[in-house]
mmCIF file of C-alpha atoms in Angstrom:
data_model
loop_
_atom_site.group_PDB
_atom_site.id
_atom_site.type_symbol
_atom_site.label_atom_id
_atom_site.label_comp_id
_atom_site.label_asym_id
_atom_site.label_seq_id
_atom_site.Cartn_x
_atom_site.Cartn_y
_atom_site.Cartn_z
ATOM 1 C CA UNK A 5 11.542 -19.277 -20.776
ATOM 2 C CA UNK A 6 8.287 -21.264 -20.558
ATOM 3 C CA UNK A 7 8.648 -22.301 -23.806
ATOM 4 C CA UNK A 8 4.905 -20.628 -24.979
ATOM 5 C CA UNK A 9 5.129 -18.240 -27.476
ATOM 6 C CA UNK A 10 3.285 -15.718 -28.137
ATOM 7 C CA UNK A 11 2.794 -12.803 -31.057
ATOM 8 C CA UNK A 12 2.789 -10.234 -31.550
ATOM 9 C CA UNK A 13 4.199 -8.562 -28.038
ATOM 10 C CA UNK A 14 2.998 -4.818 -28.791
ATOM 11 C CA UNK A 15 -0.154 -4.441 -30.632
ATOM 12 C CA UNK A 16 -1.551 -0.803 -30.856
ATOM 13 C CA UNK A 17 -4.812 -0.372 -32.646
ATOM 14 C CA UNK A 18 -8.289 1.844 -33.016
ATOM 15 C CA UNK A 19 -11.232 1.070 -31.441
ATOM 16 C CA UNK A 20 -13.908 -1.086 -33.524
ATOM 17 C CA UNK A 21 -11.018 -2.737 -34.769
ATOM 18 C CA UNK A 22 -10.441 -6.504 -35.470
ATOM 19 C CA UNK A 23 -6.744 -8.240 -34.105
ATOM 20 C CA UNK A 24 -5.525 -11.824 -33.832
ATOM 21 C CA UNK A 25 -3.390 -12.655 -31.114
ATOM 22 C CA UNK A 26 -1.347 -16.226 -31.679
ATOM 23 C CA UNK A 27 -0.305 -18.588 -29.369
ATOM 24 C CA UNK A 28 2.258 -21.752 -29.623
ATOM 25 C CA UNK A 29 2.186 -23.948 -26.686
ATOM 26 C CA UNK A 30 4.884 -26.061 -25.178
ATOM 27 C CA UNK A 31 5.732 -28.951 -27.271
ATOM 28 C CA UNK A 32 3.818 -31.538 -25.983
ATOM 29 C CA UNK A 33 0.961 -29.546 -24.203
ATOM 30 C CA UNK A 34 -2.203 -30.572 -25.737
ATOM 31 C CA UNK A 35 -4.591 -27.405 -23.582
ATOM 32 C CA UNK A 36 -4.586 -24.017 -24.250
ATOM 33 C CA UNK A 37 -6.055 -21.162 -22.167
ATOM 34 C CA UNK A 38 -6.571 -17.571 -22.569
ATOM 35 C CA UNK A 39 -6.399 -14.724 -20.276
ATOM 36 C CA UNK A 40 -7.112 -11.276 -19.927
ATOM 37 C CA UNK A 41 -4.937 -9.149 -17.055
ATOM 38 C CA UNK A 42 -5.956 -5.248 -16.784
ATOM 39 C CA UNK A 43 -4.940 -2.730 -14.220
ATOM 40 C CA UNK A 44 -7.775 -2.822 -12.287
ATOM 41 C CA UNK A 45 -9.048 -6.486 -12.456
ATOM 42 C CA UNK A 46 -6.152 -9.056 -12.694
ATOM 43 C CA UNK A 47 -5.956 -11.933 -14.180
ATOM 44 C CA UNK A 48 -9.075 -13.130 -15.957
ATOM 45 C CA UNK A 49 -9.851 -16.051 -17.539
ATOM 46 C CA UNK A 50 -11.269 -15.845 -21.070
ATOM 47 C CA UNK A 51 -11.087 -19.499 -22.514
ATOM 48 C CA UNK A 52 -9.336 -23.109 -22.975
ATOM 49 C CA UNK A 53 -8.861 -25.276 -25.916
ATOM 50 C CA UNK A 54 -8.003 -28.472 -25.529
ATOM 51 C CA UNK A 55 -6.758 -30.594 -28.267
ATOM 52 C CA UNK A 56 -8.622 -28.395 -31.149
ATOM 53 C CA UNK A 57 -12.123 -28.154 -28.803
ATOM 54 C CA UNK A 58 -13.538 -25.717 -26.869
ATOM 55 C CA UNK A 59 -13.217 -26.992 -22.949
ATOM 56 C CA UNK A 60 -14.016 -24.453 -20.925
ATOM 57 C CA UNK A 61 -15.296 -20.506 -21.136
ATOM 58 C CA UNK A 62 -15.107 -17.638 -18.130
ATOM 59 C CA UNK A 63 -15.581 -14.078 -18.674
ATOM 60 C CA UNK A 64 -15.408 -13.774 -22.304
ATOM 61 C CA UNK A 65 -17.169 -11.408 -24.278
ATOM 62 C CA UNK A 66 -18.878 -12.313 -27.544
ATOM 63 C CA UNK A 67 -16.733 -10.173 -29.566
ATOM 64 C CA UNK A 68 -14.165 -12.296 -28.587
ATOM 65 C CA UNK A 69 -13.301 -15.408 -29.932
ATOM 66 C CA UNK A 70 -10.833 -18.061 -30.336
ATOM 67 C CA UNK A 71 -9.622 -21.610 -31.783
ATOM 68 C CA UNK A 72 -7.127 -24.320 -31.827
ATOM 69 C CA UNK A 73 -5.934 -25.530 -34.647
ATOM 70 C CA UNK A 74 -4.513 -29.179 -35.395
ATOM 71 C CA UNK A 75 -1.039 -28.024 -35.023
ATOM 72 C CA UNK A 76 -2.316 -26.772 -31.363
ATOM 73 C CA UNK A 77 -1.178 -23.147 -31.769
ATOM 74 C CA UNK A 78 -4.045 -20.726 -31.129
ATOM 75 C CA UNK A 79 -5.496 -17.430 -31.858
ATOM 76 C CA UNK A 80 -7.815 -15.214 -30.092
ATOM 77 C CA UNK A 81 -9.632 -12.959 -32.163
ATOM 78 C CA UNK A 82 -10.828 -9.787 -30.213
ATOM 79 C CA UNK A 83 -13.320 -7.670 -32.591
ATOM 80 C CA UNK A 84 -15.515 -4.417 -32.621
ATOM 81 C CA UNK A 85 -12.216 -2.962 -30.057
ATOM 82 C CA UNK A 86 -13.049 -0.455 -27.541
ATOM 83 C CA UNK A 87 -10.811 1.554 -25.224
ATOM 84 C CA UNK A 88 -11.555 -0.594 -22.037
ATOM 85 C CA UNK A 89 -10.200 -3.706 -24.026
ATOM 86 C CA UNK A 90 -6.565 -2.728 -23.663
ATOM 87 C CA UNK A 91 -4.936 -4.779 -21.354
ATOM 88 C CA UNK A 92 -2.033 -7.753 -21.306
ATOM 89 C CA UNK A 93 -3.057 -11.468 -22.881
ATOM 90 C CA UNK A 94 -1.557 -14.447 -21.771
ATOM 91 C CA UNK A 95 -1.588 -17.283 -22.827
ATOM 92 C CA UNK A 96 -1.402 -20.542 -21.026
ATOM 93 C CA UNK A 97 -0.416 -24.161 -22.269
ATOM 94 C CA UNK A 98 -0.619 -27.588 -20.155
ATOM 95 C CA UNK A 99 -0.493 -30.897 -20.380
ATOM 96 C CA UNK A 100 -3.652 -32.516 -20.268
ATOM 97 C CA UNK A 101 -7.017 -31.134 -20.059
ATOM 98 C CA UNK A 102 -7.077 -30.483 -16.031
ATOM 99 C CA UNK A 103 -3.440 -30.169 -15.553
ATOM 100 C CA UNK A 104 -2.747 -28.153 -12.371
ATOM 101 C CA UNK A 105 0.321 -26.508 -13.842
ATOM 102 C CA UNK A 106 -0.017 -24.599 -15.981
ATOM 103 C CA UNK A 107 3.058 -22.549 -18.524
ATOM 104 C CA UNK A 108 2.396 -19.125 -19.332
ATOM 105 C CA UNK A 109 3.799 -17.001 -22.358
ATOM 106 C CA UNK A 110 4.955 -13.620 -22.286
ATOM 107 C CA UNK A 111 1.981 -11.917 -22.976
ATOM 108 C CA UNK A 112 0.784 -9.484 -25.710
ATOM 109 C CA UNK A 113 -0.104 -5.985 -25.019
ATOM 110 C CA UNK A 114 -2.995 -4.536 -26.327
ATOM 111 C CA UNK A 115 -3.653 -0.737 -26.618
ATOM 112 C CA UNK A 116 -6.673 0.475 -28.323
ATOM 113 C CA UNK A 117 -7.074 4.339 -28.731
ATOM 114 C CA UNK B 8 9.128 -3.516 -18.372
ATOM 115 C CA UNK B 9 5.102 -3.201 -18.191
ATOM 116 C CA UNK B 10 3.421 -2.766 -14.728
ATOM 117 C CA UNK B 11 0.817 -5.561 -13.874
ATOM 118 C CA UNK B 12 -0.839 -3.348 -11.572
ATOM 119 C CA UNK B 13 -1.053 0.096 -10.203
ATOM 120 C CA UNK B 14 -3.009 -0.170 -7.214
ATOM 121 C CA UNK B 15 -1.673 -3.571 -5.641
ATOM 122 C CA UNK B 16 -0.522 -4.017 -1.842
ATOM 123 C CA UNK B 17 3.401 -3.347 -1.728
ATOM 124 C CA UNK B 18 5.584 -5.151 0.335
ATOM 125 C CA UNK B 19 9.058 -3.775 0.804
ATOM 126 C CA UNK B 20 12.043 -5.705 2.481
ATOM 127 C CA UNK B 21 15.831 -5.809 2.736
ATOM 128 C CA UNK B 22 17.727 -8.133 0.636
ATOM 129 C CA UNK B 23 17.944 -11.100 2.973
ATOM 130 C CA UNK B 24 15.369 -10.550 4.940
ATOM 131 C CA UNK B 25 12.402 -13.521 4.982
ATOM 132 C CA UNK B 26 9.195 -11.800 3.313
ATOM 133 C CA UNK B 27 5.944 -13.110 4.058
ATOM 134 C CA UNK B 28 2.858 -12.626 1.310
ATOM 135 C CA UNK B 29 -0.785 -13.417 2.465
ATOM 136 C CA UNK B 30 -3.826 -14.132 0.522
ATOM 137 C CA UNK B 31 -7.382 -14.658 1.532
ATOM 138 C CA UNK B 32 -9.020 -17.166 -0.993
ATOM 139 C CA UNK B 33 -12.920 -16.758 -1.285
ATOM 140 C CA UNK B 34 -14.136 -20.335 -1.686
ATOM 141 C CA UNK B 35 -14.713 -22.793 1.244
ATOM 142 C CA UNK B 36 -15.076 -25.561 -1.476
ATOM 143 C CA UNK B 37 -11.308 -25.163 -3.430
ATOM 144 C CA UNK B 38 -9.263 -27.959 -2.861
ATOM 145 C CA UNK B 39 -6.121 -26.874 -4.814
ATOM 146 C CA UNK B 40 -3.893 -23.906 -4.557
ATOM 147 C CA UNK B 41 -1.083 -22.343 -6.117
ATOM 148 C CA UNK B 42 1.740 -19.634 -5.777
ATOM 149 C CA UNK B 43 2.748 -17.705 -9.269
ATOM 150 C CA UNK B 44 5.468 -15.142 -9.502
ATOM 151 C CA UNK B 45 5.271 -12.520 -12.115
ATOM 152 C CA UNK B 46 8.321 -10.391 -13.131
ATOM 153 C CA UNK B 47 7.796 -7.385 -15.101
ATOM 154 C CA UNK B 48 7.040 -7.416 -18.599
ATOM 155 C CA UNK B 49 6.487 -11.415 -18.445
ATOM 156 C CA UNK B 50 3.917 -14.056 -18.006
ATOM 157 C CA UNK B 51 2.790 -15.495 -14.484
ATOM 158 C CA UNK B 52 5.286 -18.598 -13.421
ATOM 159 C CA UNK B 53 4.494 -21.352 -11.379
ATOM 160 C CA UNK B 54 6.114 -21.351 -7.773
ATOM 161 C CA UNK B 55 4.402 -23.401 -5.420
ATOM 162 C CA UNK B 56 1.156 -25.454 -4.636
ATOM 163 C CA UNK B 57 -0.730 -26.916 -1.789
ATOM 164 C CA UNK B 58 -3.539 -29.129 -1.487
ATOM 165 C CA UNK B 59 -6.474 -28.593 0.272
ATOM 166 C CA UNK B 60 -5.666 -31.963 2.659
ATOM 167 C CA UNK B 61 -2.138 -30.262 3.408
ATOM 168 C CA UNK B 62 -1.438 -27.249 5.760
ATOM 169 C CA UNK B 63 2.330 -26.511 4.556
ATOM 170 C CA UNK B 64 4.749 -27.273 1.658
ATOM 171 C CA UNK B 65 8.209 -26.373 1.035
ATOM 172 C CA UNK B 66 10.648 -25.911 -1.780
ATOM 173 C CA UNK B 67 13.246 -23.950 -2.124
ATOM 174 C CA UNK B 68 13.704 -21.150 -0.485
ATOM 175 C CA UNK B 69 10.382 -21.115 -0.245
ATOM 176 C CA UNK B 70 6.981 -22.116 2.190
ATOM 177 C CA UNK B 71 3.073 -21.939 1.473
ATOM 178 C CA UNK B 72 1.258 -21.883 4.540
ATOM 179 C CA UNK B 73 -2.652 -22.662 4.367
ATOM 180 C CA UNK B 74 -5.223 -22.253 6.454
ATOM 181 C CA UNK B 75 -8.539 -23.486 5.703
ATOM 182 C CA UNK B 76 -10.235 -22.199 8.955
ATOM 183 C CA UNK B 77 -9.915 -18.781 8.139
ATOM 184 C CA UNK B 78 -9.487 -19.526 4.404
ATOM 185 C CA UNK B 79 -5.971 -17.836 4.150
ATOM 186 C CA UNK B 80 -3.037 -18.179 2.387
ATOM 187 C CA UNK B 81 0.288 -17.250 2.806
ATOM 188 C CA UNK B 82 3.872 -17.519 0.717
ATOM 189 C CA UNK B 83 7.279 -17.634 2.869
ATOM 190 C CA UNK B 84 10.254 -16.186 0.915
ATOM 191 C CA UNK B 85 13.523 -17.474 3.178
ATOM 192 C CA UNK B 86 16.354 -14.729 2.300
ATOM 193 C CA UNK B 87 15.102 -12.909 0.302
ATOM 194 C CA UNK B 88 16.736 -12.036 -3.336
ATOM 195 C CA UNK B 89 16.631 -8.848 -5.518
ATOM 196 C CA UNK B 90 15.570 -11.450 -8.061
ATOM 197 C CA UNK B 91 12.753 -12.213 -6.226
ATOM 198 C CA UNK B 92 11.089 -8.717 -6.443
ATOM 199 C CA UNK B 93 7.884 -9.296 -8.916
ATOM 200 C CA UNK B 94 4.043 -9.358 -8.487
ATOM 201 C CA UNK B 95 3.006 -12.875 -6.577
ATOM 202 C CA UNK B 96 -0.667 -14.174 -7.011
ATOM 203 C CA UNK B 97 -2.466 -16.914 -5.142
ATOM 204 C CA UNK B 98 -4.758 -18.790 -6.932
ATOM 205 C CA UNK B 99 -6.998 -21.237 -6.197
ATOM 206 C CA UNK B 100 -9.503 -24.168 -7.701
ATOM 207 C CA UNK B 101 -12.743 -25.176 -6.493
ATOM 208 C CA UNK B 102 -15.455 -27.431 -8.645
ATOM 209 C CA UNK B 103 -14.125 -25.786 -12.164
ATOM 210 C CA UNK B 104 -10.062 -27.043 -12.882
ATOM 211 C CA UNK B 105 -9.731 -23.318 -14.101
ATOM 212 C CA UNK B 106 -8.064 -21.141 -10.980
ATOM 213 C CA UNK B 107 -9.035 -17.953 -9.783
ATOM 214 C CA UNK B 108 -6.670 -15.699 -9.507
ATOM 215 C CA UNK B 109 -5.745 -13.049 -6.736
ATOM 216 C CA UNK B 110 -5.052 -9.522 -7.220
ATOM 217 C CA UNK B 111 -1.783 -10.276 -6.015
ATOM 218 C CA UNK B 112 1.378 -8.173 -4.363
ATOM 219 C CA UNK B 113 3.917 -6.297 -5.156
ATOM 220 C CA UNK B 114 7.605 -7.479 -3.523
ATOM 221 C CA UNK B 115 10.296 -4.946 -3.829
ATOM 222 C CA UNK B 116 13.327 -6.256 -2.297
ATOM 223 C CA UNK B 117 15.756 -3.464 -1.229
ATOM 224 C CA UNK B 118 19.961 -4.539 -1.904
#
């Protein structure tokens, strides 16, 4: 157990949909980072948050968002769903802003039909 | 559990054998890299790291091997486990402290 947590685990909804996935990081870890891992392209970085600000952005789309909030859990808000959005969502927590370990949760898994 | 992938490279072995996984990293420039282990149905864990000013490392049971002429990778697994079937990625960081991550490969270990 990394001790992130993530919820929900199973989330099956329509496309042009709206979900919030929610992420608690390790006590103590002040970064968070998203990421996206489909079959066919692996793990994918979407964002990090580091102590309630936005840090650093990869491949995210813009009807995707996310935030930190002053308790440092965060959600990533994926909206306007379509099918090729399904895939597994990780979350990552860490230390300090450029930690090089990173914790992962368990993921949430995302099926849009 | 959920698949990561269906189209990774397999690697099969006998429970005790040593298992070797390879990885080509892409840039010349990355200076930090790192082994993660993912079991089914579960988030990627950390295993190992190297620096870029290192060629190998060793923990338990296991040994990353690096190669910056040829810009390769590899991941020693010394008797191999049934535990230790999962997906393994490299990853590596260059300029950004965000790591880019590897397709990675499947290890089925055989009892």
């Amino acid at each position: 157990d990394s001790g992130v947590t993530q919820t929900p685990k199973h989330l099956i909804t329509a496309t042009g949909q709206r979900v919030t996935l929610r992420c608690s990081p390790r006590s103590g870890d002040l970064s968070v980072y998203w990421y996206q891992q489909s079959l066919d392209q692996g793990l994918q970085f979407l964002i990090q948050y580091y102590n309630g600000e936005e840090r650093a952005k990869g491949n995210i789309l813009e009807r995707f968002s996310a935030q930190q909030f002053p308790d440092l859990h965060s959600e990533l808000n994926l909206s306007s769903l379509e099918l090729g959005d399904s895939a597994l969502y990780f979350c990552a927590s860490s230390v300090m802003t450029d930690s090089y370990e990173q914790y992962f949760g368990p993921g949430t898994r995302l099926t849009v039909t | 559990g959920e698949s990561v992938g269906l189209h990774l490279p397999t690697l099969s072995v006998q429970e005790g054998d040593n298992s070797i996984i390879n990885c080509a990293y892409s840039n010349s420039a990355s200076d930090y890299f790192i082994w993660y282990k993912q079991e089914s149905g579960k988030g990627p864990q950390f295993i190992i790291d190297i620096r870029s000013n290192m060629d190998k490392r060793q923990g338990q049971r296991v040994t990353v091997l690096l190669n910056k002429t040829v810009k390769h990778l590899s991941l020693q697994i010394a008797a191999t486990q049934p535990g230790d079937s999962a997906v393994y990625f490299c990853a590596e960081r260059g300029g950004s402290y965000i790591p880019t991550f590897g397709r990675g490969t499947s290890l089925i270990v055989h009892p």
